[in-house]
């Protein structure tokens, strides 16, 4: 069910909804499109369109009706009552896809937190079938109200546990990030609209074997690998979750620690599906999410992928000052990958000129470790010879 409200209209809405539905393991059997100036408070669509939808669902033998919009709890409940079948809105559909895709412990925790945050907003009047009116002055509520409070309390406790666990994992990620920065490694993060080919490009650049498929949100878990530029230099590349129009706020909040890899990157490779007719709208959506997570000031190179489908030639597009602005390539065929390496190499060269490698003062624990091991190459940690100790003692006298 594709619905556009007001003057907002997306050309790819129907195709994107089909991809979302199939990515969730469902089989689409019918499509209905509607346009409204403003939502109906009870059913979003209004009684006439809901009856039309009911007839279409019965004819197609549908078990679930999916709306390409976010519905309120009351609207979803009213539509289900009229249709007599399960209703999913866009938020619940994306959350369910994330639940299926998350593989790492951190990813599963993030998705569970997002689902609980969404569920916590839908408990109001969710247990009225248990409610009974009591006599007297009406100062006490029915059992249903107590059940709601119990559910809220249980969800609140679990959400606190999840946030605490994610904070610990975020600290570990921060430690790893600092270790990379101490190693003077430049970090390049791949970002972009879902299904733009980020994971395929990441695998080609790093020779990794991350899961890549022609489906939305094929990869959720952040992966970091070495990215070879030339015989003299490598950088660290990270692949993150893809973005999409209307990405639920709960997911952005829950995946903050993962998306921090994008915020702290030295360079963003914004991967774009060059063959998509709505690529400009997708670029705008990604830029909007990057602004939300405070990553819009990170230096960015646009990477127009899938030129094997668009018919464009591989090339580097440059700014007026000569800096690489965009690269056209195909991750699938390998065309233009050398140009991307060249563009990143140019950025790395300029970055190192602006950030000269200054010797770092060793940490106290490093000094102690060097002394314990007697490392002869470390003047701070090397054990002093008897002659050196005698000379130092004489200088103090």
PDB file of C-alpha atoms in Angstrom, residues 86-311:
ATOM      1  CA  UNK A  86      -2.410  -8.207  10.037  1.00  0.00           C
ATOM      2  CA  UNK A  87      -1.199  -4.703   9.176  1.00  0.00           C
ATOM      3  CA  UNK A  88       2.443  -3.565   9.113  1.00  0.00           C
ATOM      4  CA  UNK A  89       3.586   0.007   8.620  1.00  0.00           C
ATOM      5  CA  UNK A  90       6.927   1.096   7.150  1.00  0.00           C
ATOM      6  CA  UNK A  91       8.623   1.385  10.552  1.00  0.00           C
ATOM      7  CA  UNK A  92       7.655  -2.130  11.664  1.00  0.00           C
ATOM      8  CA  UNK A  93       8.665  -3.572   8.294  1.00  0.00           C
ATOM      9  CA  UNK A  94      12.159  -2.038   8.443  1.00  0.00           C
ATOM     10  CA  UNK A  95      12.571  -3.068  12.097  1.00  0.00           C
ATOM     11  CA  UNK A  96      11.708  -6.667  11.190  1.00  0.00           C
ATOM     12  CA  UNK A  97      14.235  -6.667   8.331  1.00  0.00           C
ATOM     13  CA  UNK A  98      16.898  -5.369  10.707  1.00  0.00           C
ATOM     14  CA  UNK A  99      15.980  -8.095  13.207  1.00  0.00           C
ATOM     15  CA  UNK A 100      16.594 -10.769  10.567  1.00  0.00           C
ATOM     16  CA  UNK A 101      19.822  -9.222   9.245  1.00  0.00           C
ATOM     17  CA  UNK A 102      21.653  -8.457  12.512  1.00  0.00           C
ATOM     18  CA  UNK A 103      24.370 -11.052  13.108  1.00  0.00           C
ATOM     19  CA  UNK A 104      26.813  -9.563  15.616  1.00  0.00           C
ATOM     20  CA  UNK A 105      26.003  -9.218  19.307  1.00  0.00           C
ATOM     21  CA  UNK A 106      26.074  -5.424  19.059  1.00  0.00           C
ATOM     22  CA  UNK A 107      23.779  -5.445  16.026  1.00  0.00           C
ATOM     23  CA  UNK A 108      21.238  -7.687  17.763  1.00  0.00           C
ATOM     24  CA  UNK A 109      21.277  -5.484  20.869  1.00  0.00           C
ATOM     25  CA  UNK A 110      20.761  -2.354  18.768  1.00  0.00           C
ATOM     26  CA  UNK A 111      17.808  -3.842  16.902  1.00  0.00           C
ATOM     27  CA  UNK A 112      16.190  -5.134  20.096  1.00  0.00           C
ATOM     28  CA  UNK A 113      16.498  -1.684  21.667  1.00  0.00           C
ATOM     29  CA  UNK A 114      14.904  -0.052  18.613  1.00  0.00           C
ATOM     30  CA  UNK A 115      12.035  -2.558  18.606  1.00  0.00           C
ATOM     31  CA  UNK A 116      11.357  -2.027  22.319  1.00  0.00           C
ATOM     32  CA  UNK A 117      11.393   1.761  21.896  1.00  0.00           C
ATOM     33  CA  UNK A 118       8.839   1.395  19.108  1.00  0.00           C
ATOM     34  CA  UNK A 119       6.732  -1.032  21.153  1.00  0.00           C
ATOM     35  CA  UNK A 120       6.748   1.244  24.201  1.00  0.00           C
ATOM     36  CA  UNK A 121       4.805   3.876  22.215  1.00  0.00           C
ATOM     37  CA  UNK A 122       2.080   1.345  21.336  1.00  0.00           C
ATOM     38  CA  UNK A 123       1.056   0.063  24.758  1.00  0.00           C
ATOM     39  CA  UNK A 124      -1.644   2.667  25.329  1.00  0.00           C
ATOM     40  CA  UNK A 125      -5.026   0.906  25.602  1.00  0.00           C
ATOM     41  CA  UNK A 126      -3.351  -2.257  24.389  1.00  0.00           C
ATOM     42  CA  UNK A 127      -4.863  -4.296  27.208  1.00  0.00           C
ATOM     43  CA  UNK A 128      -8.432  -2.966  27.336  1.00  0.00           C
ATOM     44  CA  UNK A 129      -9.745  -6.514  26.874  1.00  0.00           C
ATOM     45  CA  UNK A 130      -8.671  -7.113  30.512  1.00  0.00           C
ATOM     46  CA  UNK A 131     -10.175  -3.907  31.870  1.00  0.00           C
ATOM     47  CA  UNK A 132     -13.253  -3.975  34.134  1.00  0.00           C
ATOM     48  CA  UNK A 133     -15.100  -1.012  35.602  1.00  0.00           C
ATOM     49  CA  UNK A 134     -15.119  -0.933  39.378  1.00  0.00           C
ATOM     50  CA  UNK A 135     -17.789   0.528  41.605  1.00  0.00           C
ATOM     51  CA  UNK A 136     -17.290   3.185  44.208  1.00  0.00           C
ATOM     52  CA  UNK A 137     -15.898   6.625  43.595  1.00  0.00           C
ATOM     53  CA  UNK A 138     -13.906   5.586  40.554  1.00  0.00           C
ATOM     54  CA  UNK A 139     -10.563   6.417  42.143  1.00  0.00           C
ATOM     55  CA  UNK A 140      -9.006   3.134  41.065  1.00  0.00           C
ATOM     56  CA  UNK A 141      -8.506   1.867  37.558  1.00  0.00           C
ATOM     57  CA  UNK A 142      -9.157  -1.594  36.183  1.00  0.00           C
ATOM     58  CA  UNK A 143      -6.704  -4.523  35.958  1.00  0.00           C
ATOM     59  CA  UNK A 144      -5.887  -3.561  32.361  1.00  0.00           C
ATOM     60  CA  UNK A 145      -4.276  -0.345  33.507  1.00  0.00           C
ATOM     61  CA  UNK A 146      -2.060  -2.303  35.893  1.00  0.00           C
ATOM     62  CA  UNK A 147      -1.047  -4.654  33.091  1.00  0.00           C
ATOM     63  CA  UNK A 148      -0.001  -1.708  30.940  1.00  0.00           C
ATOM     64  CA  UNK A 149       2.108  -0.298  33.753  1.00  0.00           C
ATOM     65  CA  UNK A 150       3.714  -3.711  34.309  1.00  0.00           C
ATOM     66  CA  UNK A 151       4.552  -4.000  30.618  1.00  0.00           C
ATOM     67  CA  UNK A 152       5.988  -0.510  30.576  1.00  0.00           C
ATOM     68  CA  UNK A 153       8.121  -1.276  33.613  1.00  0.00           C
ATOM     69  CA  UNK A 154       9.444  -4.509  32.129  1.00  0.00           C
ATOM     70  CA  UNK A 155      10.224  -2.823  28.810  1.00  0.00           C
ATOM     71  CA  UNK A 156      11.898   0.081  30.633  1.00  0.00           C
ATOM     72  CA  UNK A 157      14.133  -2.259  32.639  1.00  0.00           C
ATOM     73  CA  UNK A 158      15.158  -4.193  29.537  1.00  0.00           C
ATOM     74  CA  UNK A 159      15.854  -0.995  27.588  1.00  0.00           C
ATOM     75  CA  UNK A 160      18.134   0.230  30.395  1.00  0.00           C
ATOM     76  CA  UNK A 161      20.017  -3.074  30.327  1.00  0.00           C
ATOM     77  CA  UNK A 162      20.438  -2.831  26.563  1.00  0.00           C
ATOM     78  CA  UNK A 163      21.672   0.760  26.728  1.00  0.00           C
ATOM     79  CA  UNK A 164      24.240  -0.180  29.396  1.00  0.00           C
ATOM     80  CA  UNK A 165      25.524  -3.082  27.282  1.00  0.00           C
ATOM     81  CA  UNK A 166      25.700  -0.892  24.167  1.00  0.00           C
ATOM     82  CA  UNK A 167      27.636   1.769  26.109  1.00  0.00           C
ATOM     83  CA  UNK A 168      30.244  -0.845  27.058  1.00  0.00           C
ATOM     84  CA  UNK A 169      30.505  -1.984  23.443  1.00  0.00           C
ATOM     85  CA  UNK A 170      30.763   1.652  22.328  1.00  0.00           C
ATOM     86  CA  UNK A 171      33.706   2.162  24.704  1.00  0.00           C
ATOM     87  CA  UNK A 172      35.400  -0.891  23.206  1.00  0.00           C
ATOM     88  CA  UNK A 173      34.806   0.492  19.717  1.00  0.00           C
ATOM     89  CA  UNK A 174      36.254   3.830  20.837  1.00  0.00           C
ATOM     90  CA  UNK A 175      39.353   2.060  22.178  1.00  0.00           C
ATOM     91  CA  UNK A 176      39.830   0.297  18.836  1.00  0.00           C
ATOM     92  CA  UNK A 177      39.367   3.601  17.012  1.00  0.00           C
ATOM     93  CA  UNK A 178      41.996   5.317  19.196  1.00  0.00           C
ATOM     94  CA  UNK A 179      44.372   2.415  18.599  1.00  0.00           C
ATOM     95  CA  UNK A 180      44.006   2.921  14.855  1.00  0.00           C
ATOM     96  CA  UNK A 181      44.595   6.668  15.192  1.00  0.00           C
ATOM     97  CA  UNK A 182      47.726   6.024  17.289  1.00  0.00           C
ATOM     98  CA  UNK A 183      48.876   3.771  14.481  1.00  0.00           C
ATOM     99  CA  UNK A 184      48.535   6.807  12.183  1.00  0.00           C
ATOM    100  CA  UNK A 185      46.015   5.013   9.956  1.00  0.00           C
ATOM    101  CA  UNK A 186      43.598   7.056   7.857  1.00  0.00           C
ATOM    102  CA  UNK A 187      40.023   5.797   8.173  1.00  0.00           C
ATOM    103  CA  UNK A 188      37.743   5.705   5.122  1.00  0.00           C
ATOM    104  CA  UNK A 189      34.062   4.970   5.762  1.00  0.00           C
ATOM    105  CA  UNK A 190      31.595   3.797   3.097  1.00  0.00           C
ATOM    106  CA  UNK A 191      28.128   5.312   3.400  1.00  0.00           C
ATOM    107  CA  UNK A 192      25.159   5.455   1.072  1.00  0.00           C
ATOM    108  CA  UNK A 193      21.597   4.494   0.271  1.00  0.00           C
ATOM    109  CA  UNK A 194      20.786   0.853   0.864  1.00  0.00           C
ATOM    110  CA  UNK A 195      21.398  -1.459  -2.105  1.00  0.00           C
ATOM    111  CA  UNK A 196      23.772   1.038  -3.757  1.00  0.00           C
ATOM    112  CA  UNK A 197      26.486  -1.630  -3.788  1.00  0.00           C
ATOM    113  CA  UNK A 198      28.526  -0.604  -0.719  1.00  0.00           C
ATOM    114  CA  UNK A 199      29.327  -4.132   0.437  1.00  0.00           C
ATOM    115  CA  UNK A 200      30.294  -5.279  -3.066  1.00  0.00           C
ATOM    116  CA  UNK A 201      32.620  -2.281  -3.380  1.00  0.00           C
ATOM    117  CA  UNK A 202      34.006  -2.887   0.118  1.00  0.00           C
ATOM    118  CA  UNK A 203      34.801  -6.516  -0.749  1.00  0.00           C
ATOM    119  CA  UNK A 204      36.555  -5.516  -3.979  1.00  0.00           C
ATOM    120  CA  UNK A 205      38.651  -2.841  -2.277  1.00  0.00           C
ATOM    121  CA  UNK A 206      39.661  -4.874   0.789  1.00  0.00           C
ATOM    122  CA  UNK A 207      39.435  -8.450  -0.535  1.00  0.00           C
ATOM    123  CA  UNK A 208      37.029  -9.186   2.307  1.00  0.00           C
ATOM    124  CA  UNK A 209      34.123 -11.609   2.134  1.00  0.00           C
ATOM    125  CA  UNK A 210      31.351  -9.542   3.709  1.00  0.00           C
ATOM    126  CA  UNK A 211      27.830 -10.629   2.819  1.00  0.00           C
ATOM    127  CA  UNK A 212      26.575  -8.821  -0.276  1.00  0.00           C
ATOM    128  CA  UNK A 213      23.248  -9.383  -2.049  1.00  0.00           C
ATOM    129  CA  UNK A 214      20.794  -7.555  -4.295  1.00  0.00           C
ATOM    130  CA  UNK A 215      18.450  -6.722  -1.435  1.00  0.00           C
ATOM    131  CA  UNK A 216      17.835  -3.900   0.998  1.00  0.00           C
ATOM    132  CA  UNK A 217      19.886  -3.857   4.220  1.00  0.00           C
ATOM    133  CA  UNK A 218      21.984  -6.889   3.224  1.00  0.00           C
ATOM    134  CA  UNK A 219      24.639  -5.730   5.704  1.00  0.00           C
ATOM    135  CA  UNK A 220      24.029  -4.245   9.148  1.00  0.00           C
ATOM    136  CA  UNK A 221      27.189  -5.004  11.112  1.00  0.00           C
ATOM    137  CA  UNK A 222      30.132  -2.640  10.750  1.00  0.00           C
ATOM    138  CA  UNK A 223      33.250  -4.259   9.281  1.00  0.00           C
ATOM    139  CA  UNK A 224      36.773  -2.764   9.197  1.00  0.00           C
ATOM    140  CA  UNK A 225      39.512  -3.994   6.840  1.00  0.00           C
ATOM    141  CA  UNK A 226      42.755  -2.717   5.324  1.00  0.00           C
ATOM    142  CA  UNK A 227      42.286  -0.953   1.999  1.00  0.00           C
ATOM    143  CA  UNK A 228      45.364  -1.094  -0.263  1.00  0.00           C
ATOM    144  CA  UNK A 229      46.053   2.139  -2.152  1.00  0.00           C
ATOM    145  CA  UNK A 230      49.502   1.563  -3.586  1.00  0.00           C
ATOM    146  CA  UNK A 231      52.818  -0.061  -2.726  1.00  0.00           C
ATOM    147  CA  UNK A 232      53.509   2.619  -0.134  1.00  0.00           C
ATOM    148  CA  UNK A 233      50.223   3.113   1.675  1.00  0.00           C
ATOM    149  CA  UNK A 234      47.119   1.393   3.018  1.00  0.00           C
ATOM    150  CA  UNK A 235      44.165   2.893   4.883  1.00  0.00           C
ATOM    151  CA  UNK A 236      41.420   1.380   7.048  1.00  0.00           C
ATOM    152  CA  UNK A 237      38.030   1.033   5.320  1.00  0.00           C
ATOM    153  CA  UNK A 238      34.769   0.526   7.244  1.00  0.00           C
ATOM    154  CA  UNK A 239      31.430  -0.610   5.819  1.00  0.00           C
ATOM    155  CA  UNK A 240      28.328   0.555   7.696  1.00  0.00           C
ATOM    156  CA  UNK A 241      24.556   0.100   7.534  1.00  0.00           C
ATOM    157  CA  UNK A 242      22.810   1.581   4.496  1.00  0.00           C
ATOM    158  CA  UNK A 243      20.337   4.447   4.775  1.00  0.00           C
ATOM    159  CA  UNK A 244      16.811   4.679   3.365  1.00  0.00           C
ATOM    160  CA  UNK A 245      14.024   7.222   3.112  1.00  0.00           C
ATOM    161  CA  UNK A 246      12.063   7.417   6.331  1.00  0.00           C
ATOM    162  CA  UNK A 247      14.620   5.435   8.338  1.00  0.00           C
ATOM    163  CA  UNK A 248      12.935   5.012  11.759  1.00  0.00           C
ATOM    164  CA  UNK A 249      14.253   7.425  14.372  1.00  0.00           C
ATOM    165  CA  UNK A 250      14.562   4.530  16.829  1.00  0.00           C
ATOM    166  CA  UNK A 251      17.070   2.813  14.539  1.00  0.00           C
ATOM    167  CA  UNK A 252      19.194   5.931  14.131  1.00  0.00           C
ATOM    168  CA  UNK A 253      19.328   6.330  17.913  1.00  0.00           C
ATOM    169  CA  UNK A 254      20.027   2.634  18.563  1.00  0.00           C
ATOM    170  CA  UNK A 255      22.760   2.466  15.892  1.00  0.00           C
ATOM    171  CA  UNK A 256      24.510   5.641  17.111  1.00  0.00           C
ATOM    172  CA  UNK A 257      27.604   3.719  18.268  1.00  0.00           C
ATOM    173  CA  UNK A 258      27.865   1.946  14.906  1.00  0.00           C
ATOM    174  CA  UNK A 259      27.297   5.150  12.948  1.00  0.00           C
ATOM    175  CA  UNK A 260      30.050   6.808  15.012  1.00  0.00           C
ATOM    176  CA  UNK A 261      32.480   5.065  12.652  1.00  0.00           C
ATOM    177  CA  UNK A 262      31.123   7.423   9.996  1.00  0.00           C
ATOM    178  CA  UNK A 263      31.308  10.471  12.268  1.00  0.00           C
ATOM    179  CA  UNK A 264      34.963   9.820  13.184  1.00  0.00           C
ATOM    180  CA  UNK A 265      36.132   8.853   9.698  1.00  0.00           C
ATOM    181  CA  UNK A 266      38.786  10.958   7.966  1.00  0.00           C
ATOM    182  CA  UNK A 267      37.050  10.482   4.607  1.00  0.00           C
ATOM    183  CA  UNK A 268      33.556   9.403   3.513  1.00  0.00           C
ATOM    184  CA  UNK A 269      32.948   7.487   0.305  1.00  0.00           C
ATOM    185  CA  UNK A 270      29.280   8.255  -0.432  1.00  0.00           C
ATOM    186  CA  UNK A 271      28.261   5.338  -2.671  1.00  0.00           C
ATOM    187  CA  UNK A 272      25.452   6.124  -5.136  1.00  0.00           C
ATOM    188  CA  UNK A 273      23.560   3.828  -7.511  1.00  0.00           C
ATOM    189  CA  UNK A 274      24.362   5.565 -10.817  1.00  0.00           C
ATOM    190  CA  UNK A 275      21.660   3.537 -12.597  1.00  0.00           C
ATOM    191  CA  UNK A 276      18.837   4.677 -10.304  1.00  0.00           C
ATOM    192  CA  UNK A 277      16.431   7.264 -11.800  1.00  0.00           C
ATOM    193  CA  UNK A 278      16.029   8.815  -8.342  1.00  0.00           C
ATOM    194  CA  UNK A 279      19.707   8.948  -7.405  1.00  0.00           C
ATOM    195  CA  UNK A 280      19.565  12.679  -6.616  1.00  0.00           C
ATOM    196  CA  UNK A 281      16.732  12.111  -4.131  1.00  0.00           C
ATOM    197  CA  UNK A 282      18.694   9.236  -2.578  1.00  0.00           C
ATOM    198  CA  UNK A 283      21.777  11.452  -2.244  1.00  0.00           C
ATOM    199  CA  UNK A 284      19.643  14.047  -0.459  1.00  0.00           C
ATOM    200  CA  UNK A 285      18.241  11.406   1.936  1.00  0.00           C
ATOM    201  CA  UNK A 286      21.733  10.152   2.841  1.00  0.00           C
ATOM    202  CA  UNK A 287      22.977  13.714   3.361  1.00  0.00           C
ATOM    203  CA  UNK A 288      20.004  14.326   5.667  1.00  0.00           C
ATOM    204  CA  UNK A 289      20.897  11.333   7.856  1.00  0.00           C
ATOM    205  CA  UNK A 290      24.588  12.345   7.856  1.00  0.00           C
ATOM    206  CA  UNK A 291      23.522  15.770   9.117  1.00  0.00           C
ATOM    207  CA  UNK A 292      21.404  14.120  11.854  1.00  0.00           C
ATOM    208  CA  UNK A 293      24.412  12.160  13.166  1.00  0.00           C
ATOM    209  CA  UNK A 294      26.761  15.187  12.840  1.00  0.00           C
ATOM    210  CA  UNK A 295      28.814  13.649  10.019  1.00  0.00           C
ATOM    211  CA  UNK A 296      28.001  16.227   7.351  1.00  0.00           C
ATOM    212  CA  UNK A 297      31.324  18.046   7.835  1.00  0.00           C
ATOM    213  CA  UNK A 298      33.483  14.979   7.084  1.00  0.00           C
ATOM    214  CA  UNK A 299      35.333  15.277   3.712  1.00  0.00           C
ATOM    215  CA  UNK A 300      33.370  13.302   1.111  1.00  0.00           C
ATOM    216  CA  UNK A 301      33.948  11.788  -2.321  1.00  0.00           C
ATOM    217  CA  UNK A 302      30.853  10.707  -4.261  1.00  0.00           C
ATOM    218  CA  UNK A 303      31.239   7.223  -5.733  1.00  0.00           C
ATOM    219  CA  UNK A 304      28.803   6.586  -8.594  1.00  0.00           C
ATOM    220  CA  UNK A 305      28.591   2.787  -8.673  1.00  0.00           C
ATOM    221  CA  UNK A 306      26.921   0.435 -11.203  1.00  0.00           C
ATOM    222  CA  UNK A 307      28.103   2.240 -14.352  1.00  0.00           C
ATOM    223  CA  UNK A 308      27.832  -1.161 -16.051  1.00  0.00           C
ATOM    224  CA  UNK A 309      24.051  -0.596 -15.840  1.00  0.00           C
ATOM    225  CA  UNK A 310      23.985   3.144 -16.511  1.00  0.00           C
ATOM    226  CA  UNK A 311      26.316   3.046 -19.530  1.00  0.00           C
TER     227      UNK A 311
END
